[in-house]
Amino acid sequence: MALLWRFSLLYANTWLCYIYANIETPTGESNNRGIMKVLKFGGSSVADSEKIKKVVDIVTLSTENKFVILSAMKGITNALIASAKKAEVGDAVYKELAGEVRERTLATLGELVKSEPLLAETQRSVEAMLNEYHDILHGVELIRECSLRSMDLIMSFGERLNCTVAAAYMNEAGHKAEFIDAREIIRTDSSFGKGSVEFDITYELIEKRVKSMEGVGIITGFIANSDEGYTTTLGRNGSDYTASIIAAAVDADCCEIWTDVDGVLTADPRVVSTAKVIDRLSIEEAMELSYFGAEVIHPSTLIPTVEKDIPVIIRNTMNLDAPGTVIADEKTNRDTSITGIASIDNVALINVIGNGMVGMPGAASRIFCSLADGDINIIMISQASSEHSICMVCRQEEAGRARACLEKDLADAIAAKSIQKIEVREDLELIAVIGENMKGQVGLSGRLFSSLGKKDVNILAIAQGSTEKNISLVIEKAQRETALNAIHETFLG
Ligand code: ASP
């Protein structure tokens, strides 16, 4: 039975990639190098030695050429950040936190690797890294300062330690694997905390490095190097992005993101119990859904793979029977009129109201510039053609700052009474109904709004882009459950 299951999984995997390999590279050249896969496993998939064993099982199930991107073990990046913050204020608790990182790493190594000289060799490299981490924290404690640059270096230990241990285990289990520190192959500018990738040089470095790779490459997610040789990171949860960059660089046939959910769901399952996994998503739909709160994948992650036409597959490490969600640039044959419903809690509505804005060019520009200068991210915009008010939605925690920026920057218009009021309404929910099929569908918004009307849900603002693939609306947070279930039942029930 187990064998049968393994075989069917191997078959399904190979088949999926085969379809996408399409015997042609995105540039149209004949592809005779065999199937090439990039697999990325997030922190929860590598949380302990048992999970790492499972990851290696998944990786070694099939025989394609592979690149494996790993995150730090679950909780380690947070522990590294916490230790740095404690060291910065001279709190000796940092030593305990660093001790926990050390213990967890060495215990995992001890559980996974038993044979010599592999164990001693790996222990040596792990110890060297842990000592360096400790020294850096001591430096931070002495100078009472942890810059973004130092923080990136400190965070980098999570992925470096985990990949060193995992690569050793893979070799111990009889599968040739090589640890690759992504700082060798991914270049960014010096924006510490979230480096901006320099693609040309990165692709060149990856191509060169891959040529000398032996076996499966176990590559650190999240981290990179700046032009000046400093460690940088790609932003929190940046390992998906690493996977996407590597996949694009090697012209992979598919990029699998292994996580702890079955795929992208039609709605938030904590609120809509009937939410289902979406089997296929177009890139645009995936971007819309992930932007609007389906936290499975971050939209920017997809950019390198989109450019190279590489499908991304979301899979669940804990449930290998689930086929996952395939995100690819192709028309999906869907029998539902919408694809999914995304939602964001705790948003605020900012309403700028003023008779003086009617027919006044530049009013919107002043409002948006003011919010941009205040680093406020606007999630939705709506303006009626009367031009009497402009309404914007942002995260609740930014609302106070947004109001202050507007009051400061529009003070002259407020004094001249061309703007009468700046209203901020909190505790709201933004819901976005998304789908390729929505385009040109007469009556869809009628059905949407009457499904909400029937349940007494009051709508505070609405926006629809001209692509017709997204209708966004704002309601009171208290009506969230009713609204999401009503929409789901109407279109996807
Ligand atoms: N370990 C990093 C983080 O927790 C990056 C990642 O896991 O993707 O943000």
Short mmCIF file of C-alpha atoms and ligand atoms in Angstrom, two decimals:
data_model
loop_
_atom_site.label_atom_id
_atom_site.label_comp_id
_atom_site.label_asym_id
_atom_site.label_seq_id
_atom_site.Cartn_x
_atom_site.Cartn_y
_atom_site.Cartn_z
CA MET A 1 0.00 0.00 0.00
CA ALA A 2 2.76 2.41 1.06
CA LEU A 3 4.66 1.50 -2.06
CA LEU A 4 1.63 2.08 -4.19
CA TRP A 5 1.12 5.45 -2.58
CA ARG A 6 4.76 6.41 -3.15
CA PHE A 7 4.53 5.31 -6.73
CA SER A 8 1.35 7.26 -7.42
CA LEU A 9 2.91 10.35 -5.87
CA LEU A 10 6.04 9.97 -7.94
CA TYR A 11 3.93 9.50 -11.02
CA ALA A 12 1.72 12.50 -10.26
CA ASN A 13 4.75 14.71 -9.63
CA THR A 14 6.61 13.68 -12.72
CA TRP A 15 3.51 13.95 -14.84
CA LEU A 16 2.79 17.45 -13.60
CA CYS A 17 6.27 18.67 -14.36
CA TYR A 18 6.34 16.81 -17.63
CA ILE A 19 3.26 18.65 -18.81
CA TYR A 20 4.89 21.95 -17.99
CA ALA A 21 8.26 20.95 -19.37
CA ASN A 22 6.44 20.80 -22.69
CA ILE A 23 9.72 19.69 -24.23
CA GLU A 24 10.43 23.32 -24.97
CA THR A 25 12.10 25.95 -22.85
CA PRO A 26 10.33 29.30 -22.51
CA THR A 27 12.63 30.60 -25.23
CA GLY A 28 11.38 27.93 -27.56
CA GLU A 29 14.62 25.93 -27.69
CA SER A 30 14.46 22.19 -27.47
CA ASN A 31 14.87 21.04 -23.88
CA ASN A 32 16.85 17.83 -23.60
CA ARG A 33 18.44 18.34 -20.21
CA GLY A 34 15.67 16.41 -18.39
CA ILE A 35 13.10 17.78 -16.03
CA MET A 36 14.39 20.44 -13.67
CA LYS A 37 12.54 21.23 -10.47
CA VAL A 38 12.92 23.76 -7.71
CA LEU A 39 11.36 22.80 -4.36
CA LYS A 40 11.05 25.17 -1.46
CA PHE A 41 10.18 24.13 2.09
CA GLY A 42 9.10 26.74 4.64
CA GLY A 43 9.93 26.86 8.35
CA SER A 44 6.99 24.69 9.44
CA SER A 45 8.09 21.97 6.99
CA VAL A 46 11.56 21.85 8.56
CA ALA A 47 10.56 22.45 12.18
CA ASP A 48 12.39 19.41 13.64
CA SER A 49 14.38 16.32 12.67
CA GLU A 50 11.27 14.26 11.83
CA LYS A 51 10.01 16.97 9.49
CA ILE A 52 13.44 17.28 7.85
CA LYS A 53 13.38 13.51 7.22
CA LYS A 54 10.01 13.90 5.56
CA VAL A 55 11.33 16.71 3.39
CA VAL A 56 14.21 14.52 2.25
CA ASP A 57 11.70 11.74 1.47
CA ILE A 58 9.74 14.12 -0.72
CA VAL A 59 12.86 15.43 -2.43
CA THR A 60 14.19 11.96 -3.18
CA LEU A 61 10.89 10.46 -4.37
CA SER A 62 11.65 11.24 -7.97
CA THR A 63 14.74 11.49 -10.10
CA GLU A 64 14.51 14.92 -11.70
CA ASN A 65 17.35 17.43 -11.36
CA LYS A 66 16.57 19.36 -8.27
CA PHE A 67 17.30 22.49 -6.31
CA VAL A 68 15.97 22.60 -2.79
CA ILE A 69 15.47 25.88 -1.00
CA LEU A 70 15.03 25.74 2.77
CA SER A 71 13.90 28.30 5.33
CA ALA A 72 15.24 28.38 8.85
CA MET A 73 13.59 25.92 11.26
CA LYS A 74 10.26 27.21 12.51
CA GLY A 75 10.71 29.98 15.09
CA ILE A 76 14.46 30.34 14.60
CA THR A 77 14.38 33.61 12.61
CA ASN A 78 12.18 35.13 15.33
CA ALA A 79 14.57 33.85 18.03
CA LEU A 80 17.55 35.36 16.17
CA ILE A 81 15.80 38.72 15.92
CA ALA A 82 14.77 38.61 19.58
CA SER A 83 18.33 37.79 20.69
CA ALA A 84 19.71 40.73 18.69
CA LYS A 85 17.15 43.11 20.16
CA LYS A 86 17.95 41.99 23.70
CA ALA A 87 21.70 42.29 23.10
CA GLU A 88 21.17 45.79 21.74
CA VAL A 89 19.70 46.96 25.04
CA GLY A 90 22.25 45.06 27.10
CA ASP A 91 19.73 42.49 28.36
CA ALA A 92 21.61 39.26 29.15
CA VAL A 93 18.52 37.26 28.13
CA TYR A 94 20.10 37.31 24.67
CA LYS A 95 22.48 34.60 25.85
CA GLU A 96 19.57 32.31 26.72
CA LEU A 97 17.92 32.92 23.37
CA ALA A 98 21.17 32.23 21.55
CA GLY A 99 21.61 29.13 23.73
CA GLU A 100 18.21 27.86 22.54
CA VAL A 101 19.22 28.32 18.91
CA ARG A 102 22.44 26.41 19.63
CA GLU A 103 20.69 23.57 21.45
CA ARG A 104 17.97 23.13 18.87
CA THR A 105 20.46 23.06 16.02
CA LEU A 106 22.85 20.61 17.68
CA ALA A 107 20.02 18.36 18.89
CA THR A 108 18.56 18.20 15.36
CA LEU A 109 21.98 17.43 13.92
CA GLY A 110 22.50 14.68 16.53
CA GLU A 111 19.12 13.15 15.68
CA LEU A 112 19.76 13.19 11.96
CA VAL A 113 23.43 12.44 11.41
CA LYS A 114 25.08 9.45 13.09
CA SER A 115 27.98 8.41 10.90
CA GLU A 116 31.58 9.60 11.16
CA PRO A 117 33.40 11.54 9.85
CA LEU A 118 30.24 13.28 8.53
CA LEU A 119 28.93 14.06 12.03
CA ALA A 120 32.22 15.54 13.26
CA GLU A 121 32.67 17.59 10.08
CA THR A 122 29.14 18.97 10.20
CA GLN A 123 29.44 19.65 13.91
CA ARG A 124 32.59 21.66 13.20
CA SER A 125 30.88 23.90 10.63
CA VAL A 126 27.77 24.30 12.76
CA GLU A 127 29.85 25.17 15.84
CA ALA A 128 31.86 27.70 13.83
CA MET A 129 28.63 29.40 12.74
CA LEU A 130 27.16 29.34 16.24
CA ASN A 131 30.33 30.85 17.68
CA GLU A 132 30.31 33.59 15.07
CA TYR A 133 26.65 34.30 15.88
CA HIS A 134 27.52 34.53 19.57
CA ASP A 135 30.45 36.88 18.89
CA ILE A 136 28.28 39.16 16.79
CA LEU A 137 25.67 39.35 19.55
CA HIS A 138 28.42 40.19 22.02
CA GLY A 139 29.53 42.99 19.66
CA VAL A 140 25.96 44.28 19.49
CA GLU A 141 25.80 44.21 23.30
CA LEU A 142 29.04 46.17 23.59
CA ILE A 143 28.15 48.91 21.15
CA ARG A 144 24.45 48.85 22.09
CA GLU A 145 23.45 49.09 18.50
CA CYS A 146 22.05 46.66 15.97
CA SER A 147 21.82 48.22 12.54
CA LEU A 148 19.71 46.70 9.77
CA ARG A 149 22.96 45.44 8.29
CA SER A 150 23.90 43.61 11.48
CA MET A 151 20.35 42.28 11.79
CA ASP A 152 20.53 40.78 8.29
CA LEU A 153 23.78 39.05 9.20
CA ILE A 154 22.28 37.74 12.44
CA MET A 155 19.12 36.49 10.67
CA SER A 156 21.21 34.71 8.05
CA PHE A 157 22.32 32.08 10.58
CA GLY A 158 18.86 30.46 10.63
CA GLU A 159 18.96 29.35 7.00
CA ARG A 160 22.71 28.64 7.00
CA LEU A 161 22.50 26.34 10.02
CA ASN A 162 19.42 24.52 8.80
CA CYS A 163 20.74 23.92 5.29
CA THR A 164 24.09 22.68 6.62
CA VAL A 165 22.32 20.12 8.81
CA ALA A 166 19.80 19.09 6.14
CA ALA A 167 22.49 18.63 3.46
CA ALA A 168 24.52 16.46 5.86
CA TYR A 169 21.46 14.33 6.60
CA MET A 170 20.72 13.89 2.93
CA ASN A 171 24.24 12.64 2.33
CA GLU A 172 23.96 10.34 5.32
CA ALA A 173 20.72 8.96 3.87
CA GLY A 174 22.66 8.08 0.72
CA HIS A 175 21.58 10.92 -1.58
CA LYS A 176 24.30 13.18 -2.86
CA ALA A 177 23.60 16.73 -1.73
CA GLU A 178 25.54 19.96 -1.58
CA PHE A 179 25.03 22.89 0.77
CA ILE A 180 24.88 26.17 -1.15
CA ASP A 181 25.00 29.49 0.68
CA ALA A 182 22.77 31.81 -1.37
CA ARG A 183 25.12 34.69 -0.56
CA GLU A 184 27.39 33.22 -3.22
CA ILE A 185 24.73 33.44 -5.90
CA ILE A 186 22.15 36.12 -5.14
CA ARG A 187 23.17 39.79 -5.34
CA THR A 188 21.14 42.68 -4.04
CA ASP A 189 21.67 46.36 -3.50
CA SER A 190 22.46 47.58 0.02
CA SER A 191 18.85 48.00 1.17
CA PHE A 192 19.35 46.00 4.33
CA GLY A 193 16.22 44.32 5.65
CA LYS A 194 14.84 43.89 2.13
CA GLY A 195 17.45 43.95 -0.57
CA SER A 196 16.46 44.65 -4.14
CA VAL A 197 17.74 41.83 -6.35
CA GLU A 198 20.20 42.59 -9.15
CA PHE A 199 18.95 40.04 -11.60
CA ASP A 200 21.59 40.05 -14.35
CA ILE A 201 24.52 39.35 -12.08
CA THR A 202 22.42 36.97 -9.94
CA TYR A 203 21.41 34.85 -12.92
CA GLU A 204 25.02 34.77 -14.11
CA LEU A 205 26.28 33.68 -10.69
CA ILE A 206 23.62 30.98 -10.37
CA GLU A 207 24.34 29.63 -13.83
CA LYS A 208 28.06 29.41 -13.05
CA ARG A 209 27.57 27.82 -9.63
CA VAL A 210 25.07 25.25 -10.85
CA LYS A 211 27.57 23.87 -13.35
CA SER A 212 29.85 22.65 -10.57
CA MET A 213 27.03 21.39 -8.36
CA GLU A 214 27.10 17.77 -7.28
CA GLY A 215 23.80 16.07 -6.55
CA VAL A 216 20.91 18.04 -5.12
CA GLY A 217 21.66 21.64 -4.22
CA ILE A 218 20.42 22.53 -0.73
CA ILE A 219 20.21 26.29 -0.94
CA THR A 220 19.59 28.81 1.85
CA GLY A 221 16.39 30.76 1.32
CA PHE A 222 15.95 34.40 2.30
CA ILE A 223 19.60 35.54 2.28
CA ALA A 224 21.82 37.22 -0.27
CA ASN A 225 24.90 39.40 -0.57
CA SER A 226 25.26 43.07 -1.43
CA ASP A 227 27.70 44.32 -4.07
CA GLU A 228 30.04 45.36 -1.26
CA GLY A 229 30.00 41.86 0.17
CA TYR A 230 27.65 42.39 3.10
CA THR A 231 24.94 39.89 4.01
CA THR A 232 21.47 41.07 3.02
CA THR A 233 18.00 39.49 3.21
CA LEU A 234 15.05 39.52 0.85
CA GLY A 235 12.51 40.57 3.51
CA ARG A 236 10.55 38.37 5.92
CA ASN A 237 9.29 35.17 4.31
CA GLY A 238 11.78 35.82 1.53
CA SER A 239 12.56 32.15 0.88
CA ASP A 240 9.70 31.83 -1.61
CA TYR A 241 11.32 34.63 -3.52
CA THR A 242 14.67 32.81 -3.43
CA ALA A 243 12.96 29.76 -4.92
CA SER A 244 11.39 31.83 -7.65
CA ILE A 245 14.74 33.49 -8.50
CA ILE A 246 16.55 30.15 -8.66
CA ALA A 247 13.75 28.62 -10.77
CA ALA A 248 13.97 31.49 -13.23
CA ALA A 249 17.78 31.35 -13.35
CA VAL A 250 17.93 27.64 -14.18
CA ASP A 251 14.83 27.73 -16.43
CA ALA A 252 13.17 25.16 -14.20
CA ASP A 253 10.12 23.28 -15.43
CA CYS A 254 8.28 23.99 -12.21
CA CYS A 255 8.75 25.59 -8.83
CA GLU A 256 7.07 23.80 -5.93
CA ILE A 257 6.37 25.74 -2.76
CA TRP A 258 5.84 23.22 0.05
CA THR A 259 3.97 24.60 3.01
CA ASP A 260 1.48 23.52 5.68
CA VAL A 261 -1.78 24.05 3.79
CA ASP A 262 -3.27 22.09 0.90
CA GLY A 263 -3.06 25.02 -1.50
CA VAL A 264 -4.77 28.32 -2.15
CA LEU A 265 -8.34 28.19 -0.83
CA THR A 266 -11.53 29.73 -2.16
CA ALA A 267 -11.93 31.69 1.11
CA ASP A 268 -10.49 31.93 4.60
CA PRO A 269 -11.24 28.47 6.07
CA ARG A 270 -11.38 29.86 9.61
CA VAL A 271 -14.48 31.78 8.59
CA VAL A 272 -15.93 29.76 5.71
CA SER A 273 -16.01 26.09 6.66
CA THR A 274 -16.92 25.06 3.11
CA ALA A 275 -13.82 26.71 1.58
CA LYS A 276 -12.13 24.43 -0.96
CA VAL A 277 -8.68 24.20 -2.48
CA ILE A 278 -8.45 25.86 -5.90
CA ASP A 279 -6.73 23.42 -8.23
CA ARG A 280 -5.53 25.90 -10.84
CA LEU A 281 -5.04 29.64 -10.75
CA SER A 282 -3.97 32.06 -13.41
CA ILE A 283 -1.09 34.30 -12.41
CA GLU A 284 -3.31 37.32 -12.24
CA GLU A 285 -5.75 35.51 -9.96
CA ALA A 286 -2.92 34.33 -7.73
CA MET A 287 -1.55 37.84 -7.50
CA GLU A 288 -4.99 39.23 -6.60
CA LEU A 289 -5.72 36.51 -4.07
CA SER A 290 -2.36 36.63 -2.38
CA TYR A 291 -2.35 40.39 -2.31
CA PHE A 292 -5.71 40.35 -0.63
CA GLY A 293 -4.80 38.21 2.31
CA ALA A 294 -4.53 34.60 1.08
CA GLU A 295 -1.18 34.35 2.82
CA VAL A 296 0.06 31.27 1.01
CA ILE A 297 2.34 33.15 -1.33
CA HIS A 298 3.45 36.75 -1.63
CA PRO A 299 2.72 38.35 -5.03
CA SER A 300 6.25 39.66 -5.63
CA THR A 301 7.50 36.11 -5.21
CA LEU A 302 5.92 35.19 -8.49
CA ILE A 303 7.59 37.84 -10.64
CA PRO A 304 10.75 35.91 -11.70
CA THR A 305 8.76 32.74 -12.49
CA VAL A 306 6.09 34.69 -14.36
CA GLU A 307 8.75 36.28 -16.55
CA LYS A 308 10.07 32.84 -17.48
CA ASP A 309 6.64 31.23 -17.76
CA ILE A 310 7.41 28.71 -15.02
CA PRO A 311 4.41 27.23 -13.18
CA VAL A 312 4.40 27.45 -9.39
CA ILE A 313 2.76 24.63 -7.46
CA ILE A 314 1.68 25.03 -3.84
CA ARG A 315 1.86 21.69 -1.97
CA ASN A 316 1.34 20.54 1.60
CA THR A 317 4.25 18.72 3.27
CA MET A 318 1.82 17.19 5.78
CA ASN A 319 -0.65 15.96 3.18
CA LEU A 320 1.03 14.44 0.16
CA ASP A 321 -2.27 13.17 -1.19
CA ALA A 322 -3.43 16.72 -1.84
CA PRO A 323 -2.44 17.73 -5.38
CA GLY A 324 -2.09 21.39 -4.39
CA THR A 325 -2.72 24.52 -6.42
CA VAL A 326 -1.02 25.08 -9.76
CA ILE A 327 -0.37 28.72 -10.65
CA ALA A 328 0.37 29.09 -14.32
CA ASP A 329 -0.07 31.55 -17.12
CA GLU A 330 -2.82 29.85 -19.01
CA LYS A 331 -6.57 29.98 -19.38
CA THR A 332 -8.24 27.91 -16.70
CA ASN A 333 -11.43 26.07 -17.55
CA ARG A 334 -13.52 26.88 -14.58
CA ASP A 335 -17.18 26.21 -14.14
CA THR A 336 -17.70 28.78 -11.39
CA SER A 337 -18.17 32.44 -12.18
CA ILE A 338 -15.68 33.54 -9.54
CA THR A 339 -12.44 31.88 -8.41
CA GLY A 340 -12.07 32.92 -4.83
CA ILE A 341 -12.82 35.44 -2.15
CA ALA A 342 -10.02 37.21 -0.34
CA SER A 343 -10.47 39.24 2.78
CA ILE A 344 -8.43 41.51 5.01
CA ASP A 345 -9.47 42.28 8.57
CA ASN A 346 -8.79 45.40 10.52
CA VAL A 347 -8.80 47.94 7.78
CA ALA A 348 -9.84 51.57 8.06
CA LEU A 349 -11.71 53.78 5.62
CA ILE A 350 -10.45 57.32 5.17
CA ASN A 351 -12.89 59.67 3.59
CA VAL A 352 -11.77 63.10 2.43
CA ILE A 353 -14.85 65.23 1.86
CA GLY A 354 -15.00 68.67 0.35
CA ASN A 355 -17.10 70.75 -2.03
CA GLY A 356 -13.92 72.46 -3.15
CA MET A 357 -12.60 69.24 -4.67
CA VAL A 358 -15.28 69.19 -7.35
CA GLY A 359 -13.66 69.92 -10.72
CA MET A 360 -10.35 70.79 -9.09
CA PRO A 361 -7.45 69.07 -10.88
CA GLY A 362 -4.71 67.90 -8.52
CA ALA A 363 -6.92 67.24 -5.47
CA ALA A 364 -6.44 63.47 -5.67
CA SER A 365 -2.75 63.88 -6.37
CA ARG A 366 -2.25 65.96 -3.22
CA ILE A 367 -4.08 63.40 -1.11
CA PHE A 368 -2.11 60.44 -2.48
CA CYS A 369 1.24 62.22 -2.31
CA SER A 370 0.59 63.08 1.31
CA LEU A 371 -0.15 59.44 2.12
CA ALA A 372 2.84 58.21 0.13
CA ASP A 373 5.15 60.61 1.97
CA GLY A 374 3.77 59.23 5.23
CA ASP A 375 4.57 55.68 4.03
CA ILE A 376 0.91 54.68 4.16
CA ASN A 377 -0.07 51.81 1.90
CA ILE A 378 -3.44 52.34 0.27
CA ILE A 379 -5.25 49.08 -0.38
CA MET A 380 -8.36 50.35 -2.15
CA ILE A 381 -9.58 53.63 -3.64
CA SER A 382 -13.05 54.74 -4.57
CA GLN A 383 -14.34 58.05 -5.85
CA ALA A 384 -17.83 58.82 -7.09
CA SER A 385 -18.12 60.91 -10.24
CA SER A 386 -19.53 63.81 -8.21
CA GLU A 387 -15.90 64.21 -7.00
CA HIS A 388 -17.26 65.41 -3.69
CA SER A 389 -15.32 62.83 -1.71
CA ILE A 390 -12.42 60.45 -2.17
CA CYS A 391 -12.31 57.36 -0.05
CA MET A 392 -9.33 55.14 0.61
CA VAL A 393 -8.74 52.00 2.60
CA CYS A 394 -5.58 51.29 4.57
CA ARG A 395 -4.57 48.96 7.40
CA GLN A 396 -6.06 50.08 10.70
CA GLU A 397 -2.68 50.52 12.36
CA GLU A 398 -1.78 53.12 9.73
CA ALA A 399 -5.04 55.07 9.96
CA GLY A 400 -3.99 57.48 12.73
CA ARG A 401 -0.82 58.33 10.88
CA ALA A 402 -2.77 58.75 7.64
CA ARG A 403 -5.15 61.25 9.22
CA ALA A 404 -2.25 63.22 10.72
CA CYS A 405 -0.46 63.38 7.34
CA LEU A 406 -3.60 64.55 5.54
CA GLU A 407 -4.40 67.17 8.17
CA LYS A 408 -0.88 68.54 7.96
CA ASP A 409 -0.45 68.47 4.19
CA LEU A 410 -3.96 69.69 3.35
CA ALA A 411 -4.06 72.34 6.11
CA ASP A 412 -4.43 75.19 3.57
CA ALA A 413 -7.37 73.48 1.80
CA ILE A 414 -9.00 72.74 5.17
CA ALA A 415 -8.55 76.37 6.26
CA ALA A 416 -10.00 77.59 2.93
CA LYS A 417 -12.93 75.17 3.46
CA SER A 418 -12.43 73.47 0.12
CA ILE A 419 -11.99 70.33 2.20
CA GLN A 420 -14.59 70.09 4.95
CA LYS A 421 -13.88 66.85 6.66
CA ILE A 422 -11.41 64.00 6.98
CA GLU A 423 -13.30 61.03 8.34
CA VAL A 424 -11.64 57.84 9.55
CA ARG A 425 -13.75 54.75 10.20
CA GLU A 426 -12.12 51.75 11.86
CA ASP A 427 -12.94 48.08 12.54
CA LEU A 428 -13.81 47.29 8.98
CA GLU A 429 -13.27 44.34 6.65
CA LEU A 430 -12.22 44.46 3.03
CA ILE A 431 -13.56 41.69 0.82
CA ALA A 432 -12.40 41.10 -2.73
CA VAL A 433 -14.19 38.74 -5.11
CA ILE A 434 -11.71 37.53 -7.71
CA GLY A 435 -11.74 35.54 -10.93
CA GLU A 436 -10.80 35.46 -14.60
CA ASN A 437 -14.34 34.37 -15.45
CA MET A 438 -15.83 37.54 -14.01
CA LYS A 439 -14.86 39.56 -17.07
CA GLY A 440 -17.86 40.42 -19.22
CA GLN A 441 -20.30 38.51 -17.02
CA VAL A 442 -23.53 40.44 -17.01
CA GLY A 443 -25.36 40.38 -13.69
CA LEU A 444 -22.43 39.19 -11.59
CA SER A 445 -22.26 42.26 -9.40
CA GLY A 446 -26.07 42.18 -9.13
CA ARG A 447 -25.87 38.65 -7.71
CA LEU A 448 -22.99 39.63 -5.45
CA PHE A 449 -24.71 42.60 -3.90
CA SER A 450 -28.11 40.97 -3.61
CA SER A 451 -26.53 38.00 -1.80
CA LEU A 452 -25.23 40.51 0.74
CA GLY A 453 -28.45 42.53 0.81
CA LYS A 454 -30.47 39.42 1.61
CA LYS A 455 -28.32 38.90 4.69
CA ASP A 456 -28.62 42.54 5.78
CA VAL A 457 -24.95 43.28 5.15
CA ASN A 458 -24.33 46.99 4.76
CA ILE A 459 -21.70 47.96 2.17
CA LEU A 460 -19.63 51.05 2.94
CA ALA A 461 -17.49 51.32 -0.21
CA ILE A 462 -17.09 49.50 -3.51
CA ALA A 463 -14.33 49.41 -6.15
CA GLN A 464 -14.01 47.53 -9.41
CA GLY A 465 -11.08 47.87 -11.75
CA SER A 466 -11.67 47.95 -15.47
CA THR A 467 -10.11 44.50 -15.85
CA GLU A 468 -13.39 43.28 -14.27
CA LYS A 469 -11.48 40.51 -12.49
CA ASN A 470 -11.85 41.94 -9.00
CA ILE A 471 -14.71 43.58 -7.16
CA SER A 472 -13.69 44.90 -3.75
CA LEU A 473 -16.03 46.05 -1.03
CA VAL A 474 -15.80 47.27 2.53
CA ILE A 475 -18.15 46.24 5.34
CA GLU A 476 -18.26 46.37 9.13
CA LYS A 477 -15.93 43.75 10.59
CA ALA A 478 -18.77 42.38 12.69
CA GLN A 479 -20.54 41.27 9.47
CA ARG A 480 -17.52 39.49 8.07
CA GLU A 481 -18.64 35.94 8.70
CA THR A 482 -22.13 36.52 7.33
CA ALA A 483 -20.80 38.28 4.25
CA LEU A 484 -18.07 35.78 3.36
CA ASN A 485 -20.38 32.82 3.78
CA ALA A 486 -23.15 34.47 1.78
CA ILE A 487 -20.82 35.18 -1.15
CA HIS A 488 -19.22 31.74 -0.98
CA GLU A 489 -22.60 30.02 -0.91
CA THR A 490 -23.87 32.07 -3.87
CA PHE A 491 -20.89 31.56 -6.18
CA LEU A 492 -18.91 28.57 -4.91
CA GLY A 493 -21.32 26.62 -2.75
N1 ASP B 1 13.26 32.53 7.72
C1 ASP B 1 12.80 33.72 7.11
C2 ASP B 1 11.60 34.28 7.87
O1 ASP B 1 11.12 33.69 8.84
C3 ASP B 1 12.50 33.58 5.68
C4 ASP B 1 11.55 32.48 5.29
O2 ASP B 1 11.29 31.56 6.03
O3 ASP B 1 11.01 32.54 4.20
O4 ASP B 1 11.11 35.32 7.51
#
